[in-house]
XYZ file of C-alpha atoms in Angstrom:
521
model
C -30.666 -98.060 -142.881
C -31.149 -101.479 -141.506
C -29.560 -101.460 -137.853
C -26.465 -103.447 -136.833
C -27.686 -106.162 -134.283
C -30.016 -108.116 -136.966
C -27.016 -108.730 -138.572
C -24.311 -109.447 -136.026
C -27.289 -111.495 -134.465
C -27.674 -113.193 -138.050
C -24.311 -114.144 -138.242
C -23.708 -114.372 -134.388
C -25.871 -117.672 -135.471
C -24.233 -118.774 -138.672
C -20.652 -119.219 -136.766
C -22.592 -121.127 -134.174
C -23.920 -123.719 -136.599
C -20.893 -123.545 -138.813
C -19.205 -125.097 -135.415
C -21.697 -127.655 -134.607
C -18.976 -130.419 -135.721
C -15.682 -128.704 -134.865
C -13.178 -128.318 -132.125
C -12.646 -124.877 -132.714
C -13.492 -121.885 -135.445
C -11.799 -119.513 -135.569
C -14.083 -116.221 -137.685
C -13.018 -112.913 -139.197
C -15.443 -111.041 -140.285
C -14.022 -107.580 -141.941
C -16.929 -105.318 -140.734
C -19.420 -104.348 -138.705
C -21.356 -101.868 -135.860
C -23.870 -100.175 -133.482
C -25.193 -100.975 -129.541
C -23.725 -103.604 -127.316
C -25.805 -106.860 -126.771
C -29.695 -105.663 -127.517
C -30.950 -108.513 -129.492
C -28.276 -110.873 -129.313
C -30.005 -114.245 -127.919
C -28.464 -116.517 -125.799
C -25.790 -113.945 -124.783
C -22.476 -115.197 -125.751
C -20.082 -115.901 -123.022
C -17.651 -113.219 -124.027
C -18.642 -110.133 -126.366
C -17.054 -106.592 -126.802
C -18.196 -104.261 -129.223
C -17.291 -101.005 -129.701
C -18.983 -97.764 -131.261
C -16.677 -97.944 -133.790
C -19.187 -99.231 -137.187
C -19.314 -99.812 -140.960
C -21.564 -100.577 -143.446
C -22.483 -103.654 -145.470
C -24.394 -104.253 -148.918
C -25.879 -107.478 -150.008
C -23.743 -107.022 -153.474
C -20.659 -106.989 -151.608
C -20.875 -109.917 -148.991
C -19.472 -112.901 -149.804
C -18.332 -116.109 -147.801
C -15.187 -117.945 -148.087
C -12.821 -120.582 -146.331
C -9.720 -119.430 -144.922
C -6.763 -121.165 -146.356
C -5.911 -123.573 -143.368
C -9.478 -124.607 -142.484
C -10.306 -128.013 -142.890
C -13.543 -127.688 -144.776
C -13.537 -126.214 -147.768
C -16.196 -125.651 -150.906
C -18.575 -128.753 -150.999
C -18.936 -128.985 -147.618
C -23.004 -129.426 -147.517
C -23.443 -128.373 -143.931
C -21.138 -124.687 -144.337
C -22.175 -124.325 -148.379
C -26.191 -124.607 -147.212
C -25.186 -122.437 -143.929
C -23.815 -119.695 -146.466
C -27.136 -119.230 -148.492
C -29.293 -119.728 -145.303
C -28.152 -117.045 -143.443
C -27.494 -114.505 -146.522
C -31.530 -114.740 -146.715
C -31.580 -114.230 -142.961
C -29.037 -110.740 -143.680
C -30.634 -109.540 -146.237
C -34.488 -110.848 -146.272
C -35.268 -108.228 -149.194
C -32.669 -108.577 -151.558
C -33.289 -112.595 -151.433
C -37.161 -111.337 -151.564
C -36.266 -110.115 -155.364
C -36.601 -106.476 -154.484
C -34.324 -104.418 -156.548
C -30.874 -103.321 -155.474
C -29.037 -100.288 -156.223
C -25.107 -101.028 -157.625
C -22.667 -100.471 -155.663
C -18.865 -99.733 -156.132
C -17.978 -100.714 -152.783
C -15.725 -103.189 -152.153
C -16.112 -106.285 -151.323
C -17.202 -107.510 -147.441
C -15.379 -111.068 -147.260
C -16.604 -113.718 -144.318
C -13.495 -115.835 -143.859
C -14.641 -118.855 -141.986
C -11.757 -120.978 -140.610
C -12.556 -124.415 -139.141
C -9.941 -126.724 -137.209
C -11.907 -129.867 -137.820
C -14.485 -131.102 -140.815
C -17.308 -133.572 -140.480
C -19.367 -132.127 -143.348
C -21.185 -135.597 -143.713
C -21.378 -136.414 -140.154
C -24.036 -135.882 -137.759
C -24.069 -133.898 -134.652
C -22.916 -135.699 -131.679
C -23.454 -135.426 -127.720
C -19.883 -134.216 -127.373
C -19.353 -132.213 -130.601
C -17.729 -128.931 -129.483
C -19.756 -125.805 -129.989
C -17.070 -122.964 -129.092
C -16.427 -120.479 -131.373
C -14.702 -117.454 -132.021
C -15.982 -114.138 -133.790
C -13.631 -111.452 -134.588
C -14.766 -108.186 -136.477
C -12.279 -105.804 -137.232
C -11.865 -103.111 -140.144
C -10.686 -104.848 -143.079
C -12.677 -103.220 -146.155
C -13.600 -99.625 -147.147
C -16.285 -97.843 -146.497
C -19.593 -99.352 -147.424
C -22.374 -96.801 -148.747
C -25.076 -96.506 -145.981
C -27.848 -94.344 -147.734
C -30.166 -96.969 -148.888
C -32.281 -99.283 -147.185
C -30.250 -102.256 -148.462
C -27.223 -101.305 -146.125
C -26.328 -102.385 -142.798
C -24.746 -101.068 -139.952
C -21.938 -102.903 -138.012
C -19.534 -102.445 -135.502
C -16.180 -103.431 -134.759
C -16.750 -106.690 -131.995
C -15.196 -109.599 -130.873
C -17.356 -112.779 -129.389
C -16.048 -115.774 -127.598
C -18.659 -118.701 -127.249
C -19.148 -121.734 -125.979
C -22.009 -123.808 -124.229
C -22.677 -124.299 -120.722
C -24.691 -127.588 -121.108
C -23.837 -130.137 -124.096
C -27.643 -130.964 -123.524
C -30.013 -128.269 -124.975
C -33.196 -129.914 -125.483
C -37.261 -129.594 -127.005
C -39.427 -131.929 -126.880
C -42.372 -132.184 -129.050
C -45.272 -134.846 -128.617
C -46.411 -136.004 -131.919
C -49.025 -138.696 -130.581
C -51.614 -136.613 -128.706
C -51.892 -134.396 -131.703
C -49.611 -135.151 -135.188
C -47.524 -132.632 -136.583
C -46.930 -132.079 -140.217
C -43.358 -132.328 -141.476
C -43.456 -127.996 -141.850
C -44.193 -127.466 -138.847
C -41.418 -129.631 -137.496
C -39.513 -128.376 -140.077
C -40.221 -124.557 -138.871
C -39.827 -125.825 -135.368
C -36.243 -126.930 -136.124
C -35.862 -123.616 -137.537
C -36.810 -121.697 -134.731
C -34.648 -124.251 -131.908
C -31.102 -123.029 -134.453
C -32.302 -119.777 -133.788
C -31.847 -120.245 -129.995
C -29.379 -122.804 -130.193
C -31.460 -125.639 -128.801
C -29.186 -129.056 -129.971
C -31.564 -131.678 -129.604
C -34.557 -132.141 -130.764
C -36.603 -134.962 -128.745
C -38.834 -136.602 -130.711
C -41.901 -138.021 -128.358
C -42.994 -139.670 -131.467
C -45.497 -142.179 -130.095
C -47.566 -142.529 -127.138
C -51.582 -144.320 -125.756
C -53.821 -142.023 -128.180
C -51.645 -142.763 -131.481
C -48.609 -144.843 -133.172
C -47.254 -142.386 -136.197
C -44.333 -143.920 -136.972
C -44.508 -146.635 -139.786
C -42.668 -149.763 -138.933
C -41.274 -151.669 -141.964
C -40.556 -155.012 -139.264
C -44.292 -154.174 -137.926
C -46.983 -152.031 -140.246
C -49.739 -153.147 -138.240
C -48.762 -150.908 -135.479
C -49.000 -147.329 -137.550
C -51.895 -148.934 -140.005
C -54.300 -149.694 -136.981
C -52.617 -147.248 -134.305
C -52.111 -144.366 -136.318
C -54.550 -141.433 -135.876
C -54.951 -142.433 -140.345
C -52.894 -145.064 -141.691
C -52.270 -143.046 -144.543
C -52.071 -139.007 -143.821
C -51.129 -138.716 -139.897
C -48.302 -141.003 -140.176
C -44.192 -140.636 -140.446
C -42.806 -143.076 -142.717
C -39.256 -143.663 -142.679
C -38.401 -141.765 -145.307
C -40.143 -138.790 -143.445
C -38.248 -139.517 -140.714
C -34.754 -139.554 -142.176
C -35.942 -135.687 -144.290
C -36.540 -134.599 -140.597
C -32.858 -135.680 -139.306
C -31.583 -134.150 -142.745
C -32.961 -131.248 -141.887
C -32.210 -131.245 -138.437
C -28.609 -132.150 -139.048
C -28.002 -129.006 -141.287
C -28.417 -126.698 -138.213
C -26.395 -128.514 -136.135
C -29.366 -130.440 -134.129
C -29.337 -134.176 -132.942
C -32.755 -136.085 -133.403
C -33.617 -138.203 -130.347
C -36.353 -140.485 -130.285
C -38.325 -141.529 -127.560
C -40.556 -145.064 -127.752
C -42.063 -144.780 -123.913
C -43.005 -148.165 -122.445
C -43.894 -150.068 -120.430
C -47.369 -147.462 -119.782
C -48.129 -145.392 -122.615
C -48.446 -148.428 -124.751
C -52.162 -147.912 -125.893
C -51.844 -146.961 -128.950
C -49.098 -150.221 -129.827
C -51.713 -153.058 -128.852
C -53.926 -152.454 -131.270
C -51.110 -153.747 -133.652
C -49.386 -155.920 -131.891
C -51.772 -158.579 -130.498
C -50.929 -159.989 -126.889
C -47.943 -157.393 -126.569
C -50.604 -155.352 -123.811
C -51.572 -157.057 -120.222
C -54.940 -158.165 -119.770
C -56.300 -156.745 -117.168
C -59.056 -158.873 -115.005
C -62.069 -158.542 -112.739
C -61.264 -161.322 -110.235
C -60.393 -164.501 -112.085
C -62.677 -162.987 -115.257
C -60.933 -160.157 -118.383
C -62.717 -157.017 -118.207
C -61.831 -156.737 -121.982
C -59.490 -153.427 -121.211
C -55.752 -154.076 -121.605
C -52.873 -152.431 -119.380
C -49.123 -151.756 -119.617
C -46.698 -153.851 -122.087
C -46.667 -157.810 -120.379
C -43.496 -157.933 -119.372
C -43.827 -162.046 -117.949
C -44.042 -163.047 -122.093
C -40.927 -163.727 -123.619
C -42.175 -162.786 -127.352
C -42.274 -159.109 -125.301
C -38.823 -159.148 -125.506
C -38.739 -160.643 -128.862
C -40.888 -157.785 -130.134
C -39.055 -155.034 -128.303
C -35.509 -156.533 -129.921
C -36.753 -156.359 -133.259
C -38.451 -152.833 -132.863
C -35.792 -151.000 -131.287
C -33.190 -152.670 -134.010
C -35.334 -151.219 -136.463
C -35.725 -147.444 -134.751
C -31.823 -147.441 -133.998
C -31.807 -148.024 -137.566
C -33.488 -145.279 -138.507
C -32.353 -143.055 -135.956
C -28.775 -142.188 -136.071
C -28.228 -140.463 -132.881
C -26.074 -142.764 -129.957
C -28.928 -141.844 -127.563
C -32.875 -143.715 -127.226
C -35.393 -142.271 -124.784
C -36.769 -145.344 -123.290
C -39.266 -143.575 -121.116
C -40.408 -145.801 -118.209
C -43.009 -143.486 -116.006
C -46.049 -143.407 -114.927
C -46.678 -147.013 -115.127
C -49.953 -148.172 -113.623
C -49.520 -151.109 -111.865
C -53.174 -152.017 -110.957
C -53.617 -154.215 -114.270
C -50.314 -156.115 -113.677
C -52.193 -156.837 -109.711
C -54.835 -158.156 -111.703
C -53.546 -160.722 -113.969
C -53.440 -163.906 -112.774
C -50.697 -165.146 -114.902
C -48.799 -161.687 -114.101
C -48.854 -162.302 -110.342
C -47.837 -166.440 -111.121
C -45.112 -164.910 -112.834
C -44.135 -162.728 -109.473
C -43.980 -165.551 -107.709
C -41.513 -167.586 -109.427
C -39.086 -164.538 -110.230
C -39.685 -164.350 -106.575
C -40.759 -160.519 -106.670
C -43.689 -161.385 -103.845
C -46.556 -158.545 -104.178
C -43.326 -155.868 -105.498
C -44.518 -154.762 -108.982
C -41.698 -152.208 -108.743
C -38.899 -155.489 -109.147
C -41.503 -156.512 -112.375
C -41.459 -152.990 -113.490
C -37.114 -153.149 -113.058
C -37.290 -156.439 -114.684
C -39.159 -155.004 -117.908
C -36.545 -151.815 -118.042
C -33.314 -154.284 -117.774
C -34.613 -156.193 -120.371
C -35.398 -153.493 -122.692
C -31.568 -151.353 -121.453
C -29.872 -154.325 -122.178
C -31.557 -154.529 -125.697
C -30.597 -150.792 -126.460
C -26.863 -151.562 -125.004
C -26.582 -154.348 -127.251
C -27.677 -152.098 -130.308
C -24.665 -149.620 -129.338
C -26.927 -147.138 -127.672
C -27.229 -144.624 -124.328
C -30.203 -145.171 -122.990
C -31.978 -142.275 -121.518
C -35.674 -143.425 -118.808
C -37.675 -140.749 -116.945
C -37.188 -140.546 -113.449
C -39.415 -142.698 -112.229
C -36.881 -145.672 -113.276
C -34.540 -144.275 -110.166
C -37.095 -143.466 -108.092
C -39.057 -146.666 -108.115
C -34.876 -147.926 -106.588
C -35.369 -150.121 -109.712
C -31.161 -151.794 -110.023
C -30.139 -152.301 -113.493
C -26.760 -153.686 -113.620
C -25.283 -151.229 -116.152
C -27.977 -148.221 -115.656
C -24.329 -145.946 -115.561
C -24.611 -146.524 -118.873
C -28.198 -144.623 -118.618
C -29.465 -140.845 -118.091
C -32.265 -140.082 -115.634
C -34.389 -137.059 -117.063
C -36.286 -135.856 -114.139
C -39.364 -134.024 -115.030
C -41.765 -133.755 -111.708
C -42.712 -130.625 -110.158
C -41.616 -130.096 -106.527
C -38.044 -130.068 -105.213
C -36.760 -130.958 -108.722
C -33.653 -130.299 -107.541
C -33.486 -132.663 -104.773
C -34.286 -135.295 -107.335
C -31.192 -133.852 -109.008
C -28.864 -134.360 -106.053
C -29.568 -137.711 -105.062
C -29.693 -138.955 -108.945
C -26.097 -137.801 -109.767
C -25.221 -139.009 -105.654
C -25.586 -142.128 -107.143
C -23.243 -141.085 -110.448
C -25.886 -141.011 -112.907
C -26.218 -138.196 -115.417
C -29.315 -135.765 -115.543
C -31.580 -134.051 -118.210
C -33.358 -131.710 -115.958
C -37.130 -131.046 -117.933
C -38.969 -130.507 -114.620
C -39.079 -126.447 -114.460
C -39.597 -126.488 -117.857
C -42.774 -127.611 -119.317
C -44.073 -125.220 -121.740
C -47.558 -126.752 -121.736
C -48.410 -124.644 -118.543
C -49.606 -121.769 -118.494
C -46.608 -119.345 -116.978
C -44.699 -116.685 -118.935
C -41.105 -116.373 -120.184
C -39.675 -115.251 -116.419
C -40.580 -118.605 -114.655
C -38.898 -120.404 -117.261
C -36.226 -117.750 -117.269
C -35.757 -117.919 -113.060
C -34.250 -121.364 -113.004
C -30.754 -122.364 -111.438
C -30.094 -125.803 -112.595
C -26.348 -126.667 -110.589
C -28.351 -124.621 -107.472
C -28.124 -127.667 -105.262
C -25.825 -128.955 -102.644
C -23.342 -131.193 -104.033
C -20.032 -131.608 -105.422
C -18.177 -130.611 -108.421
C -18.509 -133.669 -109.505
C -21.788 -134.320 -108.859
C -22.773 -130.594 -111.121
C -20.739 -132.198 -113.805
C -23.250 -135.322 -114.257
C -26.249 -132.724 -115.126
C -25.178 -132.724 -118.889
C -28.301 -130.259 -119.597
C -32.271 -129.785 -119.937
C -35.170 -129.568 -122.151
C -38.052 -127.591 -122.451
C -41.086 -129.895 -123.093
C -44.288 -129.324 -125.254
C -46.807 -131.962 -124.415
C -49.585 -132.254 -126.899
C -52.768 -132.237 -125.377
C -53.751 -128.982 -126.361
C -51.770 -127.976 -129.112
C -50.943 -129.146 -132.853
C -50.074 -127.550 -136.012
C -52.557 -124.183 -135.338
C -50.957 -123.081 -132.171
C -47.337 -124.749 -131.817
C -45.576 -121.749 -132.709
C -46.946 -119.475 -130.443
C -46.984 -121.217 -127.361
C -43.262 -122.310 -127.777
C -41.997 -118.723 -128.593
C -40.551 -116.967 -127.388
C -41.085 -118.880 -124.041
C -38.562 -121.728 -124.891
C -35.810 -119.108 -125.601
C -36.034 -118.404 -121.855
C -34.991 -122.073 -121.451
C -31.990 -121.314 -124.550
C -30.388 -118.620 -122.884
C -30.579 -120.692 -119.320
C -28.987 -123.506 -120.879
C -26.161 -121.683 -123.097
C -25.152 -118.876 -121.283
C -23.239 -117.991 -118.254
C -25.794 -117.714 -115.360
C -23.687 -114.692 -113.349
C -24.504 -112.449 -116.529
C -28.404 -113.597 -117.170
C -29.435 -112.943 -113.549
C -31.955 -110.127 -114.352
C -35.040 -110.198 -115.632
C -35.105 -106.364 -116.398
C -31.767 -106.689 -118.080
C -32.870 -109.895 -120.210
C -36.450 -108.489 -120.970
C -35.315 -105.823 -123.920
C -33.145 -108.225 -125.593
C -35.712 -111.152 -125.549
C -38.378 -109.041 -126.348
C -36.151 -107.178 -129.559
C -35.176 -111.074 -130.519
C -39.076 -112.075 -130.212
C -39.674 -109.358 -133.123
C -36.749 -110.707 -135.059
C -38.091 -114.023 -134.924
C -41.499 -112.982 -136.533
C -39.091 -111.206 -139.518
C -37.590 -115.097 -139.946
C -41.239 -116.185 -140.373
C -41.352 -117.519 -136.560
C -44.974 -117.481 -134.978
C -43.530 -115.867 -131.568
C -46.585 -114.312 -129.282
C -45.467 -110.988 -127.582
C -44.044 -110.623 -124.144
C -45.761 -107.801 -123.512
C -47.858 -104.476 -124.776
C -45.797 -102.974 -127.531
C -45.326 -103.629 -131.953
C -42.191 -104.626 -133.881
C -40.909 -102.927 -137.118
C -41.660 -106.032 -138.807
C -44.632 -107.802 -137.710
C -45.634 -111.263 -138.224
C -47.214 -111.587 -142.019
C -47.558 -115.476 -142.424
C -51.400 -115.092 -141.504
């Protein structure tokens, strides 16, 4: 006999992804049983469960609208939902295995929901709150066989405490295949993660293929032909993401990290100079040419073409401005913008240029920190969202960004490319600065980030997982009941083994095996 929490966890995740678009849904599930919360990951804000259980057969589960929801049979996102997380209940019987008959009666999901966007996309203010309510509705279910499941009589009300639940994967330092992005978008539905930030290009490589501008994935691309997105790939990713309830949002970082987009785009780069002589080497985007901004136009019109999603990461850090000091038509330029020896006012006068592109194009614009800290004034940067990502007093950045009334993506205690475990990722308090209410209100979230420099399709999985679920839970749930690592541990570390049953590459928390252990190798 299976236990109960795979499958109230199994379908603790369907309701939450059958909600993605809708005010409100409203579940009642007739069945289930066993403990209270072990496994169930990010705790829901609200969950009673009693000892009171039943039992449940793959034979005699079936899903169904209620009569007053607004989506009914043919909507893709709920009909795909159904099937997905039936394999996720019942892994073996989907497996082919054979299955005893059964005379029980039927076990009926009714799924209710107030509002239906079935060909929509996810959006930044979607609701996600839910309700779950399982209750004794069917006769007794025969529990003798492996194939049967335990569950108990509970009741779960859910919602999110950030809209923003972020990962970010960096596709340029080292490409990823479409599976593993694929199995990546998997894994973030599993822990609720809503947004899916694409760092799709960067200086070592251009992937994506530009219809407006080939030469910039044909010459910048790791290969022009196999380490490349085309469009096409690009729009099967956002398919894919949109079925669990995940936004796509791309990033296309400039002016620095441009490397990889001058060796397709001839004079976009500055050349940088030795006194009054080029050295040959080429620095960030020039932003004193006007066929910059041409360039930029067309691009971004293209990407926001692509990309559906009402926010663009824009990037804007780490600029180095000693190639900009060295170019004498760069610091001519200064002179009659009247910016004096202030590369900072050049650097604002690229990121204007380029906001005021992506508000023209109907789009938030989101720049790293940097942007606010280098006092760079945009004229409608309300309009923008500061994600600050530097170690230190990350939360002092935090206070004086939304001082100003600009909205935060908080990334900094979360970078998954260092080398700590799941309790320093777990230990963050993201509101845990002095300010106002209304000041907490402009942090709409956080990511976890995986920079690329040392990982790619071989070891993604792994260093991710479970490690980024510490960042889930910190971002869904409320933080008074997720204040102890001891209390967390056993449920992330029994939802850790119940990612490697869903085929999920998670390395282990600590010494210890799971009933089902990892078998994709």
């Amino acid at each position: 006999m299976i236990g109960f929490f795979p499958l109230l966890h199994s379908f603790y995740f369907l309701f939450y992804y059958l909600t993605i678009f809708c005010i409100f849904l409203l579940l009642v599930v007739l069945q289930l049983g066993a403990h209270a919360v072990e496994g169930v990951w990010p705790l829901p804000q609200k969950l009673l469960s009693s000892r009171e259980r039943y039992t449940l057969e793959p034979r005699t589960l079936y899903f169904v609208y209620g009569r007053e929801s607004s989506a009914q049979e043919g909507c893709s996102v709920l009909d795909a939902a159904f099937k997905r997380y039936f394999s996720l209940i019942f892994p073996e019987y989907t497996a082919g295995r054979i299955v005893p008959f059964s005379e029980n009666k039927s076990f009926i999901v009714e799924v209710t929901v107030g509002h239906s966007d079935c060909d929509g996309y996810p959006k930044e203010d979607s609701p996600e709150k839910y309700k779950l309510n399982i209750t004794d509705g069917q006769a007794f279910l025969n529990a003798e066989t492996v194939w049967g499941y335990f569950v108990n009589k509970t009741y779960i009300k859910d919602f999110p405490r950030f809209q923003f639940r972020g990962l970010m994967l960096d596709t340029s330092r080292h490409y990823l295949p479409l599976r593993t992005i694929f199995k990546t978008l998997d894994a973030m539905a599993y822990n609720k993660f809503n947004v899916f930030h694409w760092h799709i290009v960067d200086d070592p490589s251009f992937p994506f293929q530009s219809l407006a501008f080939p030469d910039l994935s044909r010459k910048g691309a790791f290969h022009p032909m196999t380490h490349i997105y085309t469009q096409s790939d690009v729009r099967k990713v956002i398919s894919y993401a949109r079925m669990r309830g995940i936004r796509v949002l791309p990033e296309f970082d400039s002016p620095g990290h441009t490397k990889s987009w001058g060796q397709g785009q001839p004079d976009l780069l500055t050349p940088c100079y030795t006194g009054n002589t080029p050295t040959g080497s080429v620095g960030p985007v020039n932003p004193a040419l006007p066929s910059t901004y041409k360039f930029m136009w067309a691009l971004l019109k293209e990407v926001t073409s692509v990309f559906p999603d009402s926010y663009i990461h824009l990037g804007g850090d780490e600029v180095n401005f000693s190639c900009w000091k060295s170019n004498p038509d760069i610091r001519t330029f200064m002179q009659k913008m009247g910016f004096g020896t202030d590369f900072a006012k050049l650097e604002g006068f690229y990121i204007e240029n380029i906001v005021n592109i992506t508000s023209a194009l109907n789009k938030t614009s989101i720049v790293w920190q940097e942007v606010f800290d280098n006092h760079i004034q945009v004229s409608n940067l309300s309009l923008s969202v500061v994600e600050v990502w530097k170690a230190g007093c990350y939360l002092c950045k935090v206070r004086k960004v939304t001082k100003a009334r600009l909205r935060v993506i908080l990334a900094a205690p979360w970078y998954l490319d260092q080398p700590h475990n799941w309790a320093h990722y777990y230990n963050v308090w993201p509101l845990a600065f002095k300010g106002t209410e209304e000041q907490k209100k402009l942090v709409i979230g956080g990511e976890a980030c995986m920079w690329g420099e040392y990982v790619d399709a071989s070891n993604l999985a792994p260093r991710l997982w479970p490690r980024a679920s510490a960042t889930a839970e910190r971002l869904w749930s409320d933080e008074n009941q997720t204040n102890s690592l001891d209390k967390a541990f056993p449920r992330l570390n029994e939802f850790r083994c119940r990612l490697l049953r869903r085929g999920i590459q998670a390395e282990p928390l600590s010494v210890g095996h799971c009933k089902y252990e990892y078998e994709g190798i």
